[in-house]
Structures are given as C-alpha cells and as structure tokens.
Coordinates of C-alpha atoms in Angstrom, one line a residue:
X207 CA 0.0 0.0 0.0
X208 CA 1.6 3.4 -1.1
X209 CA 1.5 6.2 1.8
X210 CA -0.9 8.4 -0.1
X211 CA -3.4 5.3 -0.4
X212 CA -2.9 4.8 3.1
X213 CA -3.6 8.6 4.1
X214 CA -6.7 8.0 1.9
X215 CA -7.7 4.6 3.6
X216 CA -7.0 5.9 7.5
X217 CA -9.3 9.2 6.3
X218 CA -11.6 7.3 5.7
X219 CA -11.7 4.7 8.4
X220 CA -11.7 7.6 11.0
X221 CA -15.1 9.4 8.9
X222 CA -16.6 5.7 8.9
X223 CA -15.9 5.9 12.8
X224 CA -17.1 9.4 13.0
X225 CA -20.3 8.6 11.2
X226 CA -21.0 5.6 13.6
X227 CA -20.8 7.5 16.4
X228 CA -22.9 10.5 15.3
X229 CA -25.9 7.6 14.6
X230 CA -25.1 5.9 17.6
X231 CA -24.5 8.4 19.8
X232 CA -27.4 8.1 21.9
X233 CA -27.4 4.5 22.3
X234 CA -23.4 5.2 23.4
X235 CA -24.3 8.2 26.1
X236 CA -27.4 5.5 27.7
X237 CA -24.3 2.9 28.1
X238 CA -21.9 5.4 29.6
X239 CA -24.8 6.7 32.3
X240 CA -26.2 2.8 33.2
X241 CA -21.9 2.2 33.8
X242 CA -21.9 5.2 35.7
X243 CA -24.7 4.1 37.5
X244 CA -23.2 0.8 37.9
X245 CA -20.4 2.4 39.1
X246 CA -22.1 4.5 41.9
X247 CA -23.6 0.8 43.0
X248 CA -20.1 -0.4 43.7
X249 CA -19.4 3.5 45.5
X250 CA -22.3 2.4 47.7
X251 CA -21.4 -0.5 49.0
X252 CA -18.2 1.6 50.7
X253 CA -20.5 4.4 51.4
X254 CA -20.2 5.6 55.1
X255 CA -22.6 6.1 57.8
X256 CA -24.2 9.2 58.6
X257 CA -23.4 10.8 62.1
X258 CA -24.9 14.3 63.4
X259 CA -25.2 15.8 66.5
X260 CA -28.9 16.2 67.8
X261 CA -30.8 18.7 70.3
X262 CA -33.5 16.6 72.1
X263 CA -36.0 18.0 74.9
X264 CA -34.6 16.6 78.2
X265 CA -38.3 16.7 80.6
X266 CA -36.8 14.6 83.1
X267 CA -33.5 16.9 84.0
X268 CA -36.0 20.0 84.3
X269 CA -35.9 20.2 88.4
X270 CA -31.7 19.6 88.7
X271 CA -30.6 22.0 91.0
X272 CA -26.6 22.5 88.9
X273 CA -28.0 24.4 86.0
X274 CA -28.1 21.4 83.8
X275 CA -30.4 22.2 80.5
X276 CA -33.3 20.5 79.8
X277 CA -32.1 20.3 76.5
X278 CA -29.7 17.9 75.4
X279 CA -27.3 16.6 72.7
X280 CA -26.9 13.4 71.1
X281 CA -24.9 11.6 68.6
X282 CA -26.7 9.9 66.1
X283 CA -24.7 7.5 63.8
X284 CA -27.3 5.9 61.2
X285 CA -25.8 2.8 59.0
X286 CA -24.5 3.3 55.1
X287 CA -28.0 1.9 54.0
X288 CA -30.4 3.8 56.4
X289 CA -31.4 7.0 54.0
X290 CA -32.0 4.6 50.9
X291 CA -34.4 1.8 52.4
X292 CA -37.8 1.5 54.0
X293 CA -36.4 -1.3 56.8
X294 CA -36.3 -0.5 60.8
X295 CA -33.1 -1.6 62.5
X296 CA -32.3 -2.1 65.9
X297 CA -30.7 0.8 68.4
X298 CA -27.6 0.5 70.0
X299 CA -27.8 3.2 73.4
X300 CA -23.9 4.4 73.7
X301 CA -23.2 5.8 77.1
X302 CA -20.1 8.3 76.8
X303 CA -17.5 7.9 80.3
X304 CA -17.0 10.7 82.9
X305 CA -16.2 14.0 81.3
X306 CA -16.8 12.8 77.8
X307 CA -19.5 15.1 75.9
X308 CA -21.2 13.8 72.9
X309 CA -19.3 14.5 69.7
X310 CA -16.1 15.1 71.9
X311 CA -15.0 11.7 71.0
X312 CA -16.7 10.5 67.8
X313 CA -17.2 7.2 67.4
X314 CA -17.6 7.1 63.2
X315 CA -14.5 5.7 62.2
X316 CA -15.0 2.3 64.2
X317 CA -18.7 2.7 63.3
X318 CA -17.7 2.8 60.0
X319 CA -15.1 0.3 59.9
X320 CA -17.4 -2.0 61.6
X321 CA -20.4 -1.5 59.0
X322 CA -18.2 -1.8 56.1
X323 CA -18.2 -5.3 56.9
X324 CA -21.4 -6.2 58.8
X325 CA -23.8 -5.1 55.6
X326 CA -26.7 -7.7 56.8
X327 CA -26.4 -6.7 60.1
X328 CA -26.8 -3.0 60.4
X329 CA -27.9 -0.6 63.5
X330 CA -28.4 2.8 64.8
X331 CA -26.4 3.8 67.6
X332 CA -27.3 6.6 69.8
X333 CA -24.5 8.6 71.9
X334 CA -25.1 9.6 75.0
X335 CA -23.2 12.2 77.8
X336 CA -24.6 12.1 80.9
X337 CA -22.3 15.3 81.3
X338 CA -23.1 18.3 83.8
X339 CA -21.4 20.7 86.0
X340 CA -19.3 18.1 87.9
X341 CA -18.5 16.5 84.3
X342 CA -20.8 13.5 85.2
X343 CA -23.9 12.5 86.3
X344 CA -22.9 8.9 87.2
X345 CA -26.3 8.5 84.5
X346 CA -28.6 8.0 88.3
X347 CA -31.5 10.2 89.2
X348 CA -31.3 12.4 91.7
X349 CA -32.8 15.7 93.0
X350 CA -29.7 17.3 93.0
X351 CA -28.1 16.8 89.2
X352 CA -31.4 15.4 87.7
X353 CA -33.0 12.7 86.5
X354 CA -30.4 10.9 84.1
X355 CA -31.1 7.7 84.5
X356 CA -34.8 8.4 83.3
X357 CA -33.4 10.6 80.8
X358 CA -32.3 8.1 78.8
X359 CA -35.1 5.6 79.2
X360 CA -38.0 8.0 78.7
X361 CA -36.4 11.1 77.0
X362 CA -34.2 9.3 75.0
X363 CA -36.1 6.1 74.1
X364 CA -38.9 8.2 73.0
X365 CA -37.9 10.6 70.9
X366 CA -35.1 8.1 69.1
X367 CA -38.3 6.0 68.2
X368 CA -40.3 8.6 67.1
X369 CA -37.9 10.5 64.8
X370 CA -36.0 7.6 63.2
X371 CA -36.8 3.9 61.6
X372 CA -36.1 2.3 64.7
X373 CA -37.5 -1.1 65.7
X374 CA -39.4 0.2 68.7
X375 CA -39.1 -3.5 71.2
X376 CA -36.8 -4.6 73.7
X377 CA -35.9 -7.2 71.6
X378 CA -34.3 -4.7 69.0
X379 CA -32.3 -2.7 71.7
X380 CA -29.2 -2.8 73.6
X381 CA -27.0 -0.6 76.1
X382 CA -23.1 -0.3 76.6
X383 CA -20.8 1.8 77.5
X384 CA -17.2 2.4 78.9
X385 CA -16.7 3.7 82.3
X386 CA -18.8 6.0 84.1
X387 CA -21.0 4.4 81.2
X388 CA -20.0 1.3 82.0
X389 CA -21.4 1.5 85.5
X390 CA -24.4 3.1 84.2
X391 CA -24.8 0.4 81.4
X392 CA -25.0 -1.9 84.5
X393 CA -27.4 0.0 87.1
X394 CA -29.7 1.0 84.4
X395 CA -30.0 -3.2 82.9
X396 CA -30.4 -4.1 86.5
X397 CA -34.2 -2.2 86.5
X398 CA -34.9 -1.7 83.0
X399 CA -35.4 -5.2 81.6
X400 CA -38.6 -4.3 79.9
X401 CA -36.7 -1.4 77.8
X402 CA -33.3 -3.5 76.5
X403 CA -32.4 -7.0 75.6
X404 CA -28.4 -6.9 75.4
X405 CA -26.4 -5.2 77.7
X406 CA -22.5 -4.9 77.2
X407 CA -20.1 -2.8 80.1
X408 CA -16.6 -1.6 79.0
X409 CA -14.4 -1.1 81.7
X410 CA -17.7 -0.2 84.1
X411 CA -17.3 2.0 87.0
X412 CA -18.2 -1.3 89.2
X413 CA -16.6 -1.6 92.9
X414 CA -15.8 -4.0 94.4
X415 CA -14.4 -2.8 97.4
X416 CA -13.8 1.0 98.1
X417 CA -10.6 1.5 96.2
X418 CA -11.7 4.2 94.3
X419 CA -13.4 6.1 96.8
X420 CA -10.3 5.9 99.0
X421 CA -8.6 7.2 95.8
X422 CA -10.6 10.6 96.0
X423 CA -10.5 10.8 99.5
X424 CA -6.7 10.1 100.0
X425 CA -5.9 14.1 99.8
X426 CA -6.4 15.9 102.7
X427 CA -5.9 18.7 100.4
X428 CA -9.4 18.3 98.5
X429 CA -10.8 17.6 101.4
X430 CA -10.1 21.0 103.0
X431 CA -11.6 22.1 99.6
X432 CA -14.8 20.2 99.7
X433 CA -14.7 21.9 103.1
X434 CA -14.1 25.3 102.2
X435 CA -16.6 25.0 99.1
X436 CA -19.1 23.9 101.6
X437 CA -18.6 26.5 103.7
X438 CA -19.0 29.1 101.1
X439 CA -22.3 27.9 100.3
X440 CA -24.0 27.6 103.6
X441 CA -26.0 31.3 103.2
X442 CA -27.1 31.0 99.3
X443 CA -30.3 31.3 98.9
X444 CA -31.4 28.3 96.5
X445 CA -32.2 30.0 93.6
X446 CA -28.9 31.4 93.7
X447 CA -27.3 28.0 94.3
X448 CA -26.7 26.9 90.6
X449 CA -25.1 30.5 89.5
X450 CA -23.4 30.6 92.5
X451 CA -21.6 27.5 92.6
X452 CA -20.7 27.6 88.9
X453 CA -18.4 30.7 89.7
X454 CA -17.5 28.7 92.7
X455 CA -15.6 26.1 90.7
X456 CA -14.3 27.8 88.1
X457 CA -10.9 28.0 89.7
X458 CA -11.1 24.1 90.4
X459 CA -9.3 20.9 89.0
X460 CA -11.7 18.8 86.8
X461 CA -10.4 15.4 87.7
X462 CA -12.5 12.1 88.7
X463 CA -9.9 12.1 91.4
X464 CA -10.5 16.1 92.4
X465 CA -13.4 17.9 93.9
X466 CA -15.1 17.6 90.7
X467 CA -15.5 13.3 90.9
X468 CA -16.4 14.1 94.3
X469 CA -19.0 16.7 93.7
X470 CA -20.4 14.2 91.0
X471 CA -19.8 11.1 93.0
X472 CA -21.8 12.9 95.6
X473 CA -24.8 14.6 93.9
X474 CA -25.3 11.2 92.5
X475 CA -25.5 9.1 95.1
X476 CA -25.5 11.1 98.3
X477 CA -28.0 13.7 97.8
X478 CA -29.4 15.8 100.5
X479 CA -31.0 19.1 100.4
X480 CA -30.6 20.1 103.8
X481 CA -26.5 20.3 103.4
X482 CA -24.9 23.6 102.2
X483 CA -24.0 21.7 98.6
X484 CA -27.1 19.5 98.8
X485 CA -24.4 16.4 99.3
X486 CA -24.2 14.4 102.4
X487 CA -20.2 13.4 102.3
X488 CA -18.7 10.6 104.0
X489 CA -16.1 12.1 106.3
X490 CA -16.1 15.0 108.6
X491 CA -13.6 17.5 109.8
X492 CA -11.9 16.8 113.5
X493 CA -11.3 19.9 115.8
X494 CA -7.2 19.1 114.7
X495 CA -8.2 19.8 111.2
X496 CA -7.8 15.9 110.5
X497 CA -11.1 14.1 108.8
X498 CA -12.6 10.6 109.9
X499 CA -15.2 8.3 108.1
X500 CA -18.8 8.6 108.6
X501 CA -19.5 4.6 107.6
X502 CA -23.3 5.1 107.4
X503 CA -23.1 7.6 104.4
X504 CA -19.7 6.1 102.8
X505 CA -22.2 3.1 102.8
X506 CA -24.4 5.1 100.3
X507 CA -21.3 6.0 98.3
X508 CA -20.1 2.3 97.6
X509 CA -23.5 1.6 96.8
X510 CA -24.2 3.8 93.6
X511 CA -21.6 1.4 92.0
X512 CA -20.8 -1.2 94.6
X513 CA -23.2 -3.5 96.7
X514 CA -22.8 -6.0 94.0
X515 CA -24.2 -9.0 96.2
X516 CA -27.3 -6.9 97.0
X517 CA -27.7 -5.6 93.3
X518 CA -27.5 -9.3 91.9
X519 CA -29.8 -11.5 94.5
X520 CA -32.1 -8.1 93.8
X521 CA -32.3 -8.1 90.4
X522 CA -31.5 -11.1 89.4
X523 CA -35.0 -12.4 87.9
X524 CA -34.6 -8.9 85.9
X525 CA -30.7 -9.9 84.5
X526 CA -32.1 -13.9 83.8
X527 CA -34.3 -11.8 80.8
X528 CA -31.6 -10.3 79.0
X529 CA -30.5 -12.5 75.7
X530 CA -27.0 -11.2 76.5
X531 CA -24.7 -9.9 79.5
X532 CA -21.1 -9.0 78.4
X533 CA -18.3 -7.2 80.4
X534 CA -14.7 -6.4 79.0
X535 CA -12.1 -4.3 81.2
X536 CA -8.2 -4.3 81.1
X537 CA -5.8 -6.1 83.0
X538 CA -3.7 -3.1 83.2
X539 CA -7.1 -0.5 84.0
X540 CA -4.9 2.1 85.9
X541 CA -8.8 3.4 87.9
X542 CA -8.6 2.0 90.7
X543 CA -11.0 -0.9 91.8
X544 CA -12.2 -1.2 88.3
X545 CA -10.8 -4.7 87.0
X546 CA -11.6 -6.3 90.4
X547 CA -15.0 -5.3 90.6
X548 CA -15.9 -6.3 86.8
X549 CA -14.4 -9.5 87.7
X550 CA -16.0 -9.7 91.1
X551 CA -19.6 -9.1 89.4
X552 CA -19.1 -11.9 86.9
X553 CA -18.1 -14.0 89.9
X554 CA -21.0 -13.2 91.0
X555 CA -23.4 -13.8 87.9
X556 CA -22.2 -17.2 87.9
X557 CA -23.0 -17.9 91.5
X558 CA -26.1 -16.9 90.3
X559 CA -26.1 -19.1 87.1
X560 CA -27.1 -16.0 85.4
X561 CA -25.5 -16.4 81.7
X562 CA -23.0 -13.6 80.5
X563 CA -19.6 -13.7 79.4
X564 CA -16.4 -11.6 79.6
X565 CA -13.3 -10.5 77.8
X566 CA -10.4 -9.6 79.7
X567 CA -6.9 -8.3 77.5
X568 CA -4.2 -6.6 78.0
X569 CA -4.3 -2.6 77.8
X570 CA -5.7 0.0 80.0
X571 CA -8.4 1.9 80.7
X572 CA -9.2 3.9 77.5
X573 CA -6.3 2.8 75.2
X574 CA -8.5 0.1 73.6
X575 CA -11.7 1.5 73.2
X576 CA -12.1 1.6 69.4
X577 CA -10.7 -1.8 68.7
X578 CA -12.8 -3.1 71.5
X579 CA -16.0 -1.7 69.8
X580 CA -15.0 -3.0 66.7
X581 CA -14.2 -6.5 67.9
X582 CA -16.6 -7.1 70.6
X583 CA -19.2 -4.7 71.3
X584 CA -20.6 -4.3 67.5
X585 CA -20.6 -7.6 66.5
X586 CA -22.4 -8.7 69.7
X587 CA -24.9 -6.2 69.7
X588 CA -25.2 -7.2 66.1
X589 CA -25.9 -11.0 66.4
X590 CA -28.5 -10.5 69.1
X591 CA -30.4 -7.5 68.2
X592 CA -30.8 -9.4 64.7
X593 CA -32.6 -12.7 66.2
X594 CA -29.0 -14.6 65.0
X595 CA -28.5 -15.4 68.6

C-alpha cells in the first residue's frame, strides 16, 4: 500500500468511525450513564454512615438543682443503608465515660469500619453524655443533678423511636458503654429489663471494694476544699445555688480524682437538700483539722456502683431476661478498683447461674476502646439484636 493510499484509507476509516458514532450516539451516552450508575452501585457498597449531632428536649433533668439544660445533645450514627431503604433496624444506646460530651470523641470511624463489613447486620447507635457541671452525672436520678437515668429511658427512648426507623421493642435494643457508662450500662439493665435485651459494660465504673473512693478521699488537700466549698455555700439562697456554685468552681481541677468526681460522685449518690452543697459526704472534719469516716453515708457512696451481692440477688429475675450480659475491662485499667470489681460481678453472675460472658486483655483503661467496639461490642450487639442469637 503506497502512503498516499494509506492517508486515503485511515481518512476514511476515522469518517466511517465518525459517522458511527454521530448515529449511535445516543445508544453510546445510555451505556456510559447505566456504567456510571453501575459504578455508583459499587461506590455504595463503601459508602459511610451518617453521624450528626442532635438537640432533644430533656423533661426529666427539668428540676436539677446544677444548671443542667433540659435540652440535650446526642450523637446519632445511622448505618450506610439507612437513607435509601424503607427497613427498621435495631438501636444501639452508647453511654459516653465521665467528662466525655457527645461528639467530643466521635465514634464514626469504628462505626464505619465496623459497618463496612457487617452489611446484613446493620444498627443505629445513639451517643449519650450524661455530662453536667461536675462533668458526670454517674447516669442515676437524683434531685440534685437530675434525672439521668430516666433521661435516657424515657427522654431518650422516646424521641429516638419517634424521629428515626427504629425497631421500637426490647428485643431490638441494647446498652453499653465504657466507664462512668460502663457502670451506668449496669445499674440501668439491672431495673430496666422491659426497655433492653443486650447489655454490654466496657471497663464499668463497678466496685468492688472502696478503692476508688479511697482514691478521692486520700488528699487531705481536696478535702479541705470540699470543706471550704461547703462553707461558702452555707447562706445561698437556693435560687442562687446553681449560679453561685458555677463561679465557685471555676478555679477548680476537673479530675474524677478532684473535687469535681467528688461533687459528681456525691450529687449522685449522696443527695441531701438540707446540706450547704445539697451532698451528704462521708467524712467529717476533726477539731485538729484531721477528717474521719462517717460509715453510714460512705455506705451510700459504695453503693451507687458497689453493693454487687445486693444488686445481683435483687435483680437477678430482671438480668435472667436479658438475651446477652457481656463485660470487657483491662488487665492493666490504671482506675482504681475497676478490674476487680468487673471480675467480682461476673463471679457473682455465675453464683447466680445468670449467663453472661467476659473479655479480659491486656491494655488500659481507654487505650482500647475503638478496637474493642470494633471486635466485641458491634458484632455482639449485632448478632443478638438481629434474632441470630
């Protein structure tokens, strides 16, 4: 073929090609949008869960004495298929440790990592606080800090089922959480049987002894604070209490381990109105300026998270209805009491032949709390809110 035959032949070929597609074109463009589409199908099934951070009326914290708002945030994590299908899925009730706030600590990226995988077996979970003045609430009612614990399973419960496709049963709910929420998870499964099925406690805020309370009350130095604090407050009026303490604190530590824990610990626990900080504490102050014990309200302090025995022959008709118990802590938690008493209370469940399990590893108290959502608490809340189990 000479090079001006094959200019002629390639001319021609490419106005043969050109034609084609100027009669085709249409047919071409409806290929090239159904692979697009296609291709947004296989986009989906990596597409991410949608979190956002919600204001929800809070009646039960109306009467707290601290200024807390009857108003509330949560997070609210809905699974990659949730805005593009008709199903209800089950509810997962996150509550968030002591001075965590929800949104502080997002949970997303295990959410996310964990839904990637777990497309059959998708859920809504709802972040909770519990945060207030004292940075917790210890998630227990009380006339002092409010209503928390009725917060969640009124307040919360209700709206969550009446502004999302939830599956509104016991059944279809469960409740963790790590810490402060840990111990809450606990106390509020123990009486609320009739609103969740699985309940799972990370590294719960459950004594077994009075390690931790020792730990706050080791200072003499916060002592003499409480003490001074209290003192301060003995003439406000109480509708000036809330305002009045708030400046009050301002130039304190915010520490589990500080007046703050105490404060919280207290309001929680050891309410009484009749005390200049509405707290009946568990030591008083000698005439030498040293402090002793006063065991009859210390008693009331071990009991918001301790008096395991008690709590367990109590409740234990209420914890035999559960479809699953779990509890996970470190072996190197560095809060005091906290390992001993989540193995104590599985000790006890088994005296009690009440069915749960456990997963103790190695790591402390908050270094693990991703991979332990991603490994345990998901894919157990997972199997059991879904029937599988």
């Amino acid at each position: 073929m000479t090079f001006e035959l094959s200019i002629k032949f390639q001319t021609s070929f490419n106005l043969s090609i050109y034609n084609i597609y100027m009669k085709k074109r249409g047919q071409i463009q409806c290929v090239v949008i159904l692979l697009l589409l296609l291709g947004g199908g296989i986009v989906a099934q990596d597409q991410k869960s949608n979190y956002s951070l919600v204001e929800i009326p809070a009646p039960s914290l109306k009467d707290n004495l601290i200024g807390t708002k009857d108003v509330q945030k949560i997070g609210v994590y809905l699974p990659p298929s949730y805005l593009d299908s008709d199903q209800l899925f089950p509810v997962v009730y996150f509550l968030n440790g002591y001075t965590v706030e929800a949104g502080e600590y997002p949970k997303t990226e295990a959410f996310d990592s964990y839904m990637k995988n777990s497309k059959e077996h998708e859920f809504i979970l709802i972040e909770l606080n519990g945060h207030n003045l004292f940075e917790g609430s210890m998630y227990a009612n009380s006339p002092v800090s409010g209503n928390w614990e009725d917060f969640i399973v009124r307040d919360v419960i209700t709206y969550v089922d009446s502004h999302y496709k939830t599956l509104a049963k016991r059944e279809s709910r469960g409740i963790s959480g790590h810490s402060m929420g840990g111990g809450g998870t606990i106390n509020i499964s123990l009486r609320h049987p009739e609103v969740f099925s699985v309940a799972y406690a990370m590294s719960p805020a459950v004594l077994a002894n009075d390690n931790l309370l020792n730990g706050m009350f080791k200072n003499d130095s916060t002592l003499v604070q409480v003490q001074n604090l209290s003192e301060k407050m003995v003439n406000v009026r109480d509708e000036d209490f809330s305002e009045t303490l708030q400046q009050e604190l301002k130039s304190y530590d915010r520490k589990i381990t500080s007046i703050f824990g105490i404060l919280a610990f207290g309001s929680a626990f050891s309410p009484d109105l009749s005390q200049p900080l509405k707290i009946a504490f568990p030591f008083t102050m000698n005439a030498d300026g040293t402090f002793s014990k006063k065991e009859e309200v210390l008693e009331k302090w071990v009991a918001g998270f301790g008096n395991l025995e008690e709590k367990v022959k109590n409740y234990k008709n209420n914890l035999t209805q559960y479809k699953k118990i779990a509890l996970s802590c470190g072996y190197q938690d560095e809060t005091p009491g906290l390992l001993e008493g989540s193995v104590y209370f599985s000790t006890l469940l088994k005296e009690e032949k009440i069915p749960h399990s456990t997963c103790w590893y190695t790591g402390k108290h908050s270094d693990k709390v991703s991979e332990q959502l991603i490994g345990e608490v998901f894919p157990t809340m997972s199997a059991y809110l879904h029937g599988e189990k």
